[in-house]
Amino acid sequence: MMTYKKLLVCLAILLASGCASNPVQNADLAKESAYTVTKNYKGLINLYRQELQKKDSDSTRIKLAQAYLNYGDPGSAVFVIAPVNKKKPSVSSLIIQAKAQLELGEANAALSSAIAANKLDKTNGETENLLGVIYATKGMYPKARQELNLARSHFYNEIKVTNNLVVLDILQGKYQQAINRIMPLYRNDQADKQMTANLILAVAKSKNLQLMQSLLEPKYSDREIAQLYLTLQSTKEVSLVKQTNTSQTNKAPTKAAKNKKGKG
């Protein structure tokens, strides 16, 4: 029986094959579609590099830089995207550069890139979300919250913004606020793995062992929950950087979520 992933790959290839008349272009589009569906970033990197060897273009550089970022190589992403941003920067090219710089620990450079992107489009929610993350990284929490709320008002991905607001709540010691923010999504099976982890952290930080038990039983034993509870209470900080650069946000409700929903 064909798996769901294989079916997606075949569908992507069929769709790509019907979109171009040139056989070589057909093959490249098919590869790109298949690599994108399977998240084969190494394959995408090789494909885009080959394209750039034939003809340099800003659009291909942007795709290559994003592939490097998804692959976990922010240094190469910055190197590839720099000529685009020197010549004719766009919101997408500046966002990629800012994310890569932030991953490299260059918060000031990332802030400059994100501000430049924001000047090009004042209502871009992705830019505002990224600015919120950068300001939080720099300890500028009021500015961070302002930008994240702007991202929400411009209807940027609700899960991503909520995750970042939750981490900001935790960084500021507003643990109950973080819990209240996540719970509606969690109870409706809309919380992804990162949001669920943030919820468990906030509950532990709020010293609510009873709530933590209700969230984690019966997947974990009482002893395991108690150990995790004590460990998370001593956690010093959380990071927004990796959450921001995640390429996908998939719903991943835990067994505990379903059990809780079933109880009532």
GROMACS .gro file of C-alpha atoms in nm:
model
  264
    1MET     CA    1   0.000   0.000   0.000
    2MET     CA    2   0.130   0.346  -0.093
    3THR     CA    3   0.206   0.563   0.211
    4TYR     CA    4   0.062   0.912   0.250
    5LYS     CA    5   0.407   1.072   0.207
    6LYS     CA    6   0.475   0.876  -0.113
    7LEU     CA    7   0.135   0.978  -0.244
    8LEU     CA    8   0.215   1.344  -0.180
    9VAL     CA    9   0.547   1.311  -0.361
   10CYS     CA   10   0.382   1.148  -0.664
   11LEU     CA   11   0.113   1.415  -0.671
   12ALA     CA   12   0.373   1.691  -0.649
   13ILE     CA   13   0.567   1.541  -0.941
   14LEU     CA   14   0.252   1.504  -1.152
   15LEU     CA   15   0.149   1.864  -1.087
   16ALA     CA   16   0.497   1.994  -1.162
   17SER     CA   17   0.518   1.790  -1.482
   18GLY     CA   18   0.207   1.955  -1.614
   19CYS     CA   19   0.327   2.308  -1.552
   20ALA     CA   20   0.620   2.333  -1.794
   21SER     CA   21   0.685   2.242  -2.157
   22ASN     CA   22   1.065   2.221  -2.136
   23PRO     CA   23   1.178   1.866  -2.038
   24VAL     CA   24   1.472   1.994  -1.829
   25GLN     CA   25   1.250   2.248  -1.658
   26ASN     CA   26   0.996   1.971  -1.601
   27ALA     CA   27   1.256   1.757  -1.426
   28ASP     CA   28   1.377   2.042  -1.206
   29LEU     CA   29   1.024   2.140  -1.106
   30ALA     CA   30   0.944   1.779  -1.024
   31LYS     CA   31   1.257   1.751  -0.808
   32GLU     CA   32   1.181   2.079  -0.632
   33SER     CA   33   0.823   1.972  -0.558
   34ALA     CA   34   0.932   1.632  -0.429
   35TYR     CA   35   1.214   1.776  -0.215
   36THR     CA   36   0.979   2.040  -0.071
   37VAL     CA   37   0.709   1.786   0.022
   38THR     CA   38   0.962   1.555   0.191
   39LYS     CA   39   1.155   1.845   0.351
   40ASN     CA   40   1.474   1.729   0.176
   41TYR     CA   41   1.661   2.055   0.231
   42LYS     CA   42   1.994   1.910   0.123
   43GLY     CA   43   1.835   1.815  -0.210
   44LEU     CA   44   1.689   2.164  -0.246
   45ILE     CA   45   2.028   2.320  -0.169
   46ASN     CA   46   2.199   2.115  -0.441
   47LEU     CA   47   1.921   2.191  -0.690
   48TYR     CA   48   1.927   2.568  -0.631
   49ARG     CA   49   2.307   2.579  -0.641
   50GLN     CA   50   2.298   2.409  -0.981
   51GLU     CA   51   2.044   2.664  -1.102
   52LEU     CA   52   2.262   2.952  -0.982
   53GLN     CA   53   2.563   2.808  -1.162
   54LYS     CA   54   2.365   2.835  -1.485
   55LYS     CA   55   2.205   3.172  -1.412
   56ASP     CA   56   2.226   3.397  -1.107
   57SER     CA   57   1.888   3.531  -0.996
   58ASP     CA   58   1.753   3.695  -0.682
   59SER     CA   59   1.454   3.458  -0.664
   60THR     CA   60   1.677   3.149  -0.667
   61ARG     CA   61   1.913   3.304  -0.411
   62ILE     CA   62   1.615   3.365  -0.182
   63LYS     CA   63   1.505   3.003  -0.217
   64LEU     CA   64   1.860   2.877  -0.157
   65ALA     CA   65   1.904   3.095   0.151
   66GLN     CA   66   1.574   2.968   0.293
   67ALA     CA   67   1.680   2.610   0.226
   68TYR     CA   68   2.010   2.671   0.409
   69LEU     CA   69   1.817   2.822   0.701
   70ASN     CA   70   1.581   2.524   0.717
   71TYR     CA   71   1.881   2.290   0.693
   72GLY     CA   72   2.039   2.453   0.999
   73ASP     CA   73   2.316   2.648   0.826
   74PRO     CA   74   2.245   3.017   0.899
   75GLY     CA   75   2.599   3.122   0.804
   76SER     CA   76   2.552   3.003   0.446
   77ALA     CA   77   2.206   3.162   0.440
   78VAL     CA   78   2.356   3.503   0.524
   79PHE     CA   79   2.633   3.459   0.266
   80VAL     CA   80   2.389   3.370  -0.013
   81ILE     CA   81   2.129   3.638   0.061
   82ALA     CA   82   2.371   3.928   0.123
   83PRO     CA   83   2.412   4.027  -0.247
   84VAL     CA   84   2.032   4.043  -0.285
   85ASN     CA   85   1.994   4.276   0.011
   86LYS     CA   86   2.279   4.498  -0.107
   87LYS     CA   87   2.128   4.534  -0.453
   88LYS     CA   88   1.749   4.511  -0.424
   89PRO     CA   89   1.623   4.403  -0.080
   90SER     CA   90   1.272   4.267  -0.037
   91VAL     CA   91   1.070   4.179   0.271
   92SER     CA   92   1.133   3.806   0.220
   93SER     CA   93   1.509   3.845   0.163
   94LEU     CA   94   1.546   4.070   0.469
   95ILE     CA   95   1.341   3.835   0.688
   96ILE     CA   96   1.562   3.540   0.590
   97GLN     CA   97   1.872   3.745   0.667
   98ALA     CA   98   1.734   3.857   1.004
   99LYS     CA   99   1.641   3.502   1.107
  100ALA     CA  100   1.984   3.372   1.007
  101GLN     CA  101   2.161   3.653   1.193
  102LEU     CA  102   1.953   3.585   1.503
  103GLU     CA  103   2.046   3.216   1.492
  104LEU     CA  104   2.411   3.320   1.470
  105GLY     CA  105   2.367   3.525   1.789
  106GLU     CA  106   2.389   3.858   1.606
  107ALA     CA  107   2.083   4.020   1.762
  108ASN     CA  108   2.175   4.379   1.668
  109ALA     CA  109   2.232   4.289   1.302
  110ALA     CA  110   1.908   4.088   1.302
  111LEU     CA  111   1.720   4.385   1.444
  112SER     CA  112   1.856   4.613   1.170
  113SER     CA  113   1.749   4.366   0.900
  114ALA     CA  114   1.402   4.320   1.050
  115ILE     CA  115   1.349   4.696   1.086
  116ALA     CA  116   1.447   4.738   0.719
  117ALA     CA  117   1.188   4.474   0.625
  118ASN     CA  118   0.926   4.648   0.837
  119LYS     CA  119   0.992   4.977   0.654
  120LEU     CA  120   0.911   4.805   0.325
  121ASP     CA  121   0.579   4.671   0.456
  122LYS     CA  122   0.436   4.815   0.777
  123THR     CA  123   0.162   4.553   0.803
  124ASN     CA  124   0.363   4.235   0.749
  125GLY     CA  125   0.282   4.004   1.040
  126GLU     CA  126   0.585   3.780   0.989
  127THR     CA  127   0.818   4.079   1.023
  128GLU     CA  128   0.637   4.199   1.336
  129ASN     CA  129   0.653   3.850   1.489
  130LEU     CA  130   1.026   3.838   1.417
  131LEU     CA  131   1.078   4.184   1.566
  132GLY     CA  132   0.899   4.064   1.878
  133VAL     CA  133   1.136   3.770   1.906
  134ILE     CA  134   1.443   3.987   1.854
  135TYR     CA  135   1.333   4.243   2.113
  136ALA     CA  136   1.262   3.960   2.360
  137THR     CA  137   1.611   3.820   2.296
  138LYS     CA  138   1.754   4.162   2.378
  139GLY     CA  139   1.547   4.179   2.700
  140MET     CA  140   1.324   4.457   2.563
  141TYR     CA  141   1.001   4.290   2.675
  142PRO     CA  142   0.748   4.579   2.634
  143LYS     CA  143   0.865   4.635   2.275
  144ALA     CA  144   0.853   4.260   2.212
  145ARG     CA  145   0.494   4.234   2.335
  146GLN     CA  146   0.392   4.535   2.126
  147GLU     CA  147   0.531   4.380   1.807
  148LEU     CA  148   0.381   4.037   1.876
  149ASN     CA  149   0.039   4.190   1.934
  150LEU     CA  150   0.077   4.381   1.606
  151ALA     CA  151   0.150   4.050   1.434
  152ARG     CA  152  -0.172   3.910   1.582
  153SER     CA  153  -0.368   4.213   1.465
  154HIS     CA  154  -0.237   4.155   1.113
  155PHE     CA  155  -0.346   3.788   1.130
  156TYR     CA  156  -0.004   3.626   1.125
  157ASN     CA  157   0.003   3.253   1.213
  158GLU     CA  158  -0.191   3.232   1.542
  159ILE     CA  159   0.001   2.931   1.675
  160LYS     CA  160   0.341   3.091   1.617
  161VAL     CA  161   0.244   3.425   1.770
  162THR     CA  162   0.074   3.261   2.067
  163ASN     CA  163   0.381   3.044   2.128
  164ASN     CA  164   0.602   3.351   2.129
  165LEU     CA  165   0.368   3.543   2.360
  166VAL     CA  166   0.366   3.243   2.594
  167VAL     CA  167   0.746   3.234   2.605
  168LEU     CA  168   0.745   3.608   2.670
  169ASP     CA  169   0.499   3.555   2.956
  170ILE     CA  170   0.731   3.289   3.101
  171LEU     CA  171   1.038   3.512   3.064
  172GLN     CA  172   0.854   3.783   3.259
  173GLY     CA  173   0.737   3.539   3.526
  174LYS     CA  174   0.371   3.562   3.420
  175TYR     CA  175   0.314   3.189   3.441
  176GLN     CA  176  -0.063   3.188   3.497
  177GLN     CA  177  -0.106   3.428   3.205
  178ALA     CA  178   0.091   3.186   2.988
  179ILE     CA  179  -0.129   2.895   3.100
  180ASN     CA  180  -0.449   3.090   3.034
  181ARG     CA  181  -0.323   3.183   2.688
  182ILE     CA  182  -0.249   2.823   2.584
  183MET     CA  183  -0.535   2.633   2.745
  184PRO     CA  184  -0.812   2.714   2.493
  185LEU     CA  185  -0.593   2.590   2.206
  186TYR     CA  186  -0.472   2.288   2.403
  187ARG     CA  187  -0.822   2.173   2.497
  188ASN     CA  188  -0.931   2.197   2.134
  189ASP     CA  189  -0.633   1.989   2.013
  190GLN     CA  190  -0.482   2.290   1.835
  191ALA     CA  191  -0.160   2.306   2.035
  192ASP     CA  192   0.153   2.184   1.856
  193LYS     CA  193   0.441   2.007   2.030
  194GLN     CA  194   0.622   2.331   2.113
  195MET     CA  195   0.312   2.491   2.261
  196THR     CA  196   0.243   2.181   2.469
  197ALA     CA  197   0.601   2.191   2.600
  198ASN     CA  198   0.557   2.559   2.686
  199LEU     CA  199   0.235   2.478   2.870
  200ILE     CA  200   0.404   2.208   3.080
  201LEU     CA  201   0.690   2.449   3.160
  202ALA     CA  202   0.450   2.727   3.264
  203VAL     CA  203   0.252   2.488   3.484
  204ALA     CA  204   0.570   2.367   3.656
  205LYS     CA  205   0.691   2.724   3.704
  206SER     CA  206   0.354   2.817   3.859
  207LYS     CA  207   0.407   2.532   4.108
  208ASN     CA  208   0.077   2.368   4.018
  209LEU     CA  209   0.161   1.999   4.052
  210GLN     CA  210  -0.204   1.894   4.044
  211LEU     CA  211  -0.261   2.055   3.703
  212MET     CA  212   0.062   1.907   3.574
  213GLN     CA  213  -0.051   1.560   3.680
  214SER     CA  214  -0.385   1.605   3.504
  215LEU     CA  215  -0.203   1.702   3.184
  216LEU     CA  216   0.052   1.420   3.184
  217GLU     CA  217  -0.137   1.123   3.326
  218PRO     CA  218  -0.157   0.839   3.230
  219LYS     CA  219   0.126   0.878   2.980
  220TYR     CA  220   0.374   0.931   3.266
  221SER     CA  221   0.390   0.778   3.612
  222ASP     CA  222   0.356   0.988   3.928
  223ARG     CA  223   0.728   0.949   3.988
  224GLU     CA  224   0.819   1.066   3.638
  225ILE     CA  225   0.584   1.364   3.667
  226ALA     CA  226   0.730   1.464   4.004
  227GLN     CA  227   1.083   1.442   3.866
  228LEU     CA  228   0.993   1.649   3.560
  229TYR     CA  229   0.811   1.899   3.782
  230LEU     CA  230   1.120   1.959   3.996
  231THR     CA  231   1.351   1.976   3.694
  232LEU     CA  232   1.140   2.234   3.511
  233GLN     CA  233   1.107   2.451   3.820
  234SER     CA  234   1.483   2.502   3.812
  235THR     CA  235   1.491   2.590   3.440
  236LYS     CA  236   1.644   2.936   3.411
  237GLU     CA  237   1.528   3.054   3.069
  238VAL     CA  238   1.356   2.958   2.746
  239SER     CA  239   1.445   3.063   2.394
  240LEU     CA  240   1.232   3.210   2.118
  241VAL     CA  241   1.495   3.175   1.846
  242LYS     CA  242   1.444   2.810   1.747
  243GLN     CA  243   1.067   2.847   1.763
  244THR     CA  244   1.083   3.138   1.519
  245ASN     CA  245   1.297   2.957   1.263
  246THR     CA  246   1.093   2.640   1.259
  247SER     CA  247   0.977   2.595   0.905
  248GLN     CA  248   0.651   2.417   0.986
  249THR     CA  249   0.396   2.428   1.265
  250ASN     CA  250   0.213   2.098   1.277
  251LYS     CA  251  -0.071   2.011   1.510
  252ALA     CA  252   0.051   1.740   1.740
  253PRO     CA  253  -0.188   1.683   2.027
  254THR     CA  254  -0.057   1.453   2.292
  255LYS     CA  255  -0.235   1.150   2.431
  256ALA     CA  256  -0.277   1.348   2.750
  257ALA     CA  257  -0.464   1.617   2.558
  258LYS     CA  258  -0.711   1.370   2.419
  259ASN     CA  259  -0.759   1.204   2.755
  260LYS     CA  260  -0.824   1.539   2.918
  261LYS     CA  261  -1.071   1.637   2.649
  262GLY     CA  262  -1.251   1.309   2.695
  263LYS     CA  263  -1.283   1.367   3.068
  264GLY     CA  264  -1.468   1.678   3.025
   0.00000   0.00000   0.00000
